[in-house]
């Protein structure tokens, strides 16, 4: 699990096709790897990758066909900058929100413009993910935990402060940029509960119950 608070910006060194999937080598820059062991997880542009080698200046990871089909990894080339975050510890401050590192789908940057010292971004999500995106809710974009400022159908807006622009790859986004999206896991679980799958009889969890208790 992760928090969506980016710890460093790394760089793709190698992206090598291997028997139908992909082997990655990532240079991690200022990310402290002294407490990272083989088998640990590092979120890379929001994708939970398992460390299979530690060459000294970064790590290697294998990427399955499933991950290639759901993320931007297949588009990565040597020299590309990526957001990095190590898996959280029990003592980690939860400054963002609960992030699994399991990308739900690809979004697209529609536009960006200045707003005082911040930047306003407008993105489009896949139609099947749009229902999980709420005004003032949380969303993960390339591994960064962000607050949704406005929603219109499958499009949503973000206000990005200078610190986030400087410490993540968001400063490089342009209209047409593809991004990894992970919706708030609480929204997914809530939807599943409302579907009533294997729900114990008399549990009382209904849309009316939620509305009466402030979940609107």
XYZ file of C-alpha atoms in Angstrom:
216
model
C 0.000 0.000 0.000
C 1.009 3.609 -0.629
C -0.087 7.134 0.274
C 0.239 8.917 -3.071
C 2.880 11.289 -1.674
C 5.740 11.167 -4.187
C 9.174 10.698 -2.601
C 11.380 11.173 -5.664
C 11.400 11.476 -9.433
C 13.351 8.689 -11.095
C 14.275 7.823 -14.655
C 13.689 4.850 -16.932
C 17.098 3.417 -17.868
C 15.980 0.304 -19.736
C 12.648 -1.037 -20.982
C 13.474 -4.421 -22.486
C 10.898 -6.768 -24.059
C 11.288 -10.218 -22.513
C 9.353 -13.317 -23.613
C 6.160 -11.392 -24.264
C 6.291 -8.971 -21.346
C 8.806 -6.374 -20.138
C 11.847 -5.942 -17.913
C 12.410 -2.461 -16.479
C 15.422 -0.806 -14.937
C 14.684 2.384 -13.021
C 17.259 4.873 -11.715
C 15.817 6.195 -8.454
C 17.667 9.482 -7.910
C 17.260 10.780 -4.354
C 15.011 7.904 -3.242
C 16.624 6.202 -0.230
C 17.013 2.492 -1.020
C 18.893 1.502 2.135
C 15.761 -0.117 3.601
C 14.603 -1.724 0.332
C 15.053 -5.475 -0.181
C 14.317 -7.860 -3.033
C 10.586 -8.502 -3.158
C 9.657 -5.064 -1.816
C 7.222 -2.821 -3.695
C 7.889 0.579 -5.231
C 5.098 2.548 -6.901
C 6.380 3.822 -10.239
C 4.012 6.317 -11.860
C 1.381 4.722 -9.658
C 2.109 1.128 -10.680
C 3.083 -1.219 -7.852
C 6.298 -2.891 -9.057
C 8.166 -5.666 -7.264
C 11.921 -5.190 -6.874
C 13.768 -8.143 -8.450
C 17.269 -6.636 -8.476
C 19.102 -3.740 -6.830
C 21.960 -2.708 -9.159
C 23.095 0.176 -6.932
C 21.562 3.279 -8.484
C 18.019 1.955 -8.634
C 16.052 -1.240 -9.136
C 14.829 -3.708 -11.721
C 11.271 -4.983 -12.033
C 9.330 -7.320 -14.281
C 6.080 -6.089 -15.835
C 3.322 -8.550 -16.746
C 1.113 -8.355 -19.816
C -1.806 -7.463 -17.518
C 0.056 -4.380 -16.269
C 1.111 -3.463 -19.797
C -2.532 -3.567 -20.927
C -3.792 -1.264 -18.161
C -0.989 1.274 -17.748
C 1.299 3.603 -19.686
C 4.333 1.371 -19.116
C 4.294 0.085 -22.679
C 4.961 3.674 -23.822
C 7.958 4.221 -21.538
C 11.344 4.782 -23.120
C 14.848 5.332 -21.666
C 15.168 8.832 -20.255
C 11.531 9.170 -19.235
C 10.937 10.636 -15.781
C 8.722 8.679 -13.375
C 7.185 9.321 -9.945
C 8.465 7.035 -7.175
C 7.111 6.049 -3.756
C 8.161 3.195 -1.478
C 5.486 1.092 0.201
C 4.199 2.639 3.399
C 5.171 1.468 6.890
C 2.929 1.288 9.993
C 4.634 4.508 11.149
C 4.163 6.375 7.854
C 2.151 9.590 7.929
C -0.886 9.158 5.719
C -0.574 12.544 4.054
C -2.460 11.534 0.911
C -4.992 8.692 0.839
C -4.917 4.898 0.686
C -3.406 3.920 -2.682
C -3.041 0.278 -3.753
C -0.752 0.741 -6.742
C -3.244 -1.157 -8.913
C -3.975 1.130 -11.859
C -7.627 1.139 -12.955
C -7.114 2.627 -16.400
C -5.610 5.340 -18.567
C -6.619 8.976 -18.498
C -5.726 11.819 -20.829
C -4.705 15.399 -20.102
C -7.126 17.672 -21.977
C -5.720 21.068 -21.046
C -3.741 23.083 -18.498
C -3.565 26.772 -17.641
C -2.123 29.053 -14.989
C -4.233 30.078 -12.001
C -2.159 32.520 -9.909
C 0.839 30.408 -8.771
C -0.978 27.114 -9.361
C -1.800 25.208 -12.534
C -5.272 23.987 -13.440
C -5.396 20.661 -15.257
C -8.391 19.120 -16.988
C -8.304 15.362 -17.562
C -10.596 12.787 -19.126
C -11.115 9.388 -17.504
C -12.454 6.235 -19.177
C -16.261 6.227 -19.074
C -16.378 3.158 -16.823
C -14.266 4.927 -14.178
C -16.077 8.258 -14.222
C -18.684 7.189 -11.653
C -15.946 6.738 -9.024
C -14.659 10.322 -9.362
C -16.329 12.805 -7.025
C -16.064 16.524 -6.374
C -13.517 17.025 -3.551
C -12.811 13.298 -3.564
C -9.385 11.732 -4.019
C -7.824 10.332 -7.172
C -4.346 9.047 -7.973
C -2.724 10.355 -11.161
C 0.609 8.690 -12.034
C 0.925 7.760 -8.366
C 0.193 11.252 -7.003
C -2.673 11.646 -4.527
C -4.784 14.599 -5.687
C -8.071 16.292 -4.829
C -10.729 16.582 -7.518
C -11.923 20.187 -7.835
C -14.624 19.767 -10.466
C -16.363 16.930 -12.319
C -18.248 17.100 -15.615
C -19.167 13.670 -16.936
C -15.938 11.766 -17.554
C -13.815 14.921 -17.293
C -12.442 16.352 -14.071
C -10.230 19.232 -12.954
C -7.253 19.446 -10.605
C -5.555 22.433 -9.006
C -1.820 21.746 -8.667
C 0.291 23.879 -6.337
C 3.924 24.807 -7.158
C 5.426 22.241 -4.744
C 3.618 19.356 -6.430
C 4.635 20.614 -9.873
C 8.266 20.752 -8.757
C 8.387 17.391 -6.948
C 6.484 15.220 -9.451
C 6.336 14.740 -13.208
C 3.175 16.840 -13.529
C 5.153 19.822 -14.756
C 5.812 17.905 -17.979
C 2.135 17.192 -18.728
C 0.752 18.561 -21.957
C -2.571 18.215 -23.759
C -2.688 14.629 -24.988
C -0.423 13.189 -22.258
C -1.547 9.733 -21.121
C -1.619 9.132 -17.363
C -2.255 6.209 -15.027
C -5.419 6.563 -12.944
C -6.381 4.817 -9.734
C -9.741 5.730 -8.227
C -10.416 5.823 -4.501
C -10.655 2.220 -3.299
C -13.392 3.200 -0.822
C -15.661 4.114 -3.734
C -15.176 0.664 -5.253
C -15.949 -1.149 -2.006
C -18.990 1.026 -1.378
C -20.344 0.217 -4.826
C -19.817 -3.493 -4.207
C -21.698 -3.313 -0.902
C -24.577 -1.475 -2.537
C -24.833 -4.227 -5.133
C -25.764 -6.532 -2.271
C -23.439 -9.367 -3.307
C -23.357 -11.930 -0.479
C -24.771 -9.295 1.854
C -26.110 -10.801 5.086
C -29.878 -10.523 5.343
C -30.923 -7.618 7.507
C -27.570 -5.833 7.427
C -29.406 -2.579 6.746
C -26.828 -1.199 4.268
C -28.972 0.468 1.626
C -28.818 3.676 -0.387
C -31.470 5.149 1.914
C -29.442 4.228 5.023
C -26.308 5.855 3.600
C -28.167 9.019 2.631
C -29.679 9.312 6.117
C -26.206 9.078 7.625
C -24.568 11.764 5.529
C -23.289 9.761 2.533
C -24.846 11.650 -0.350
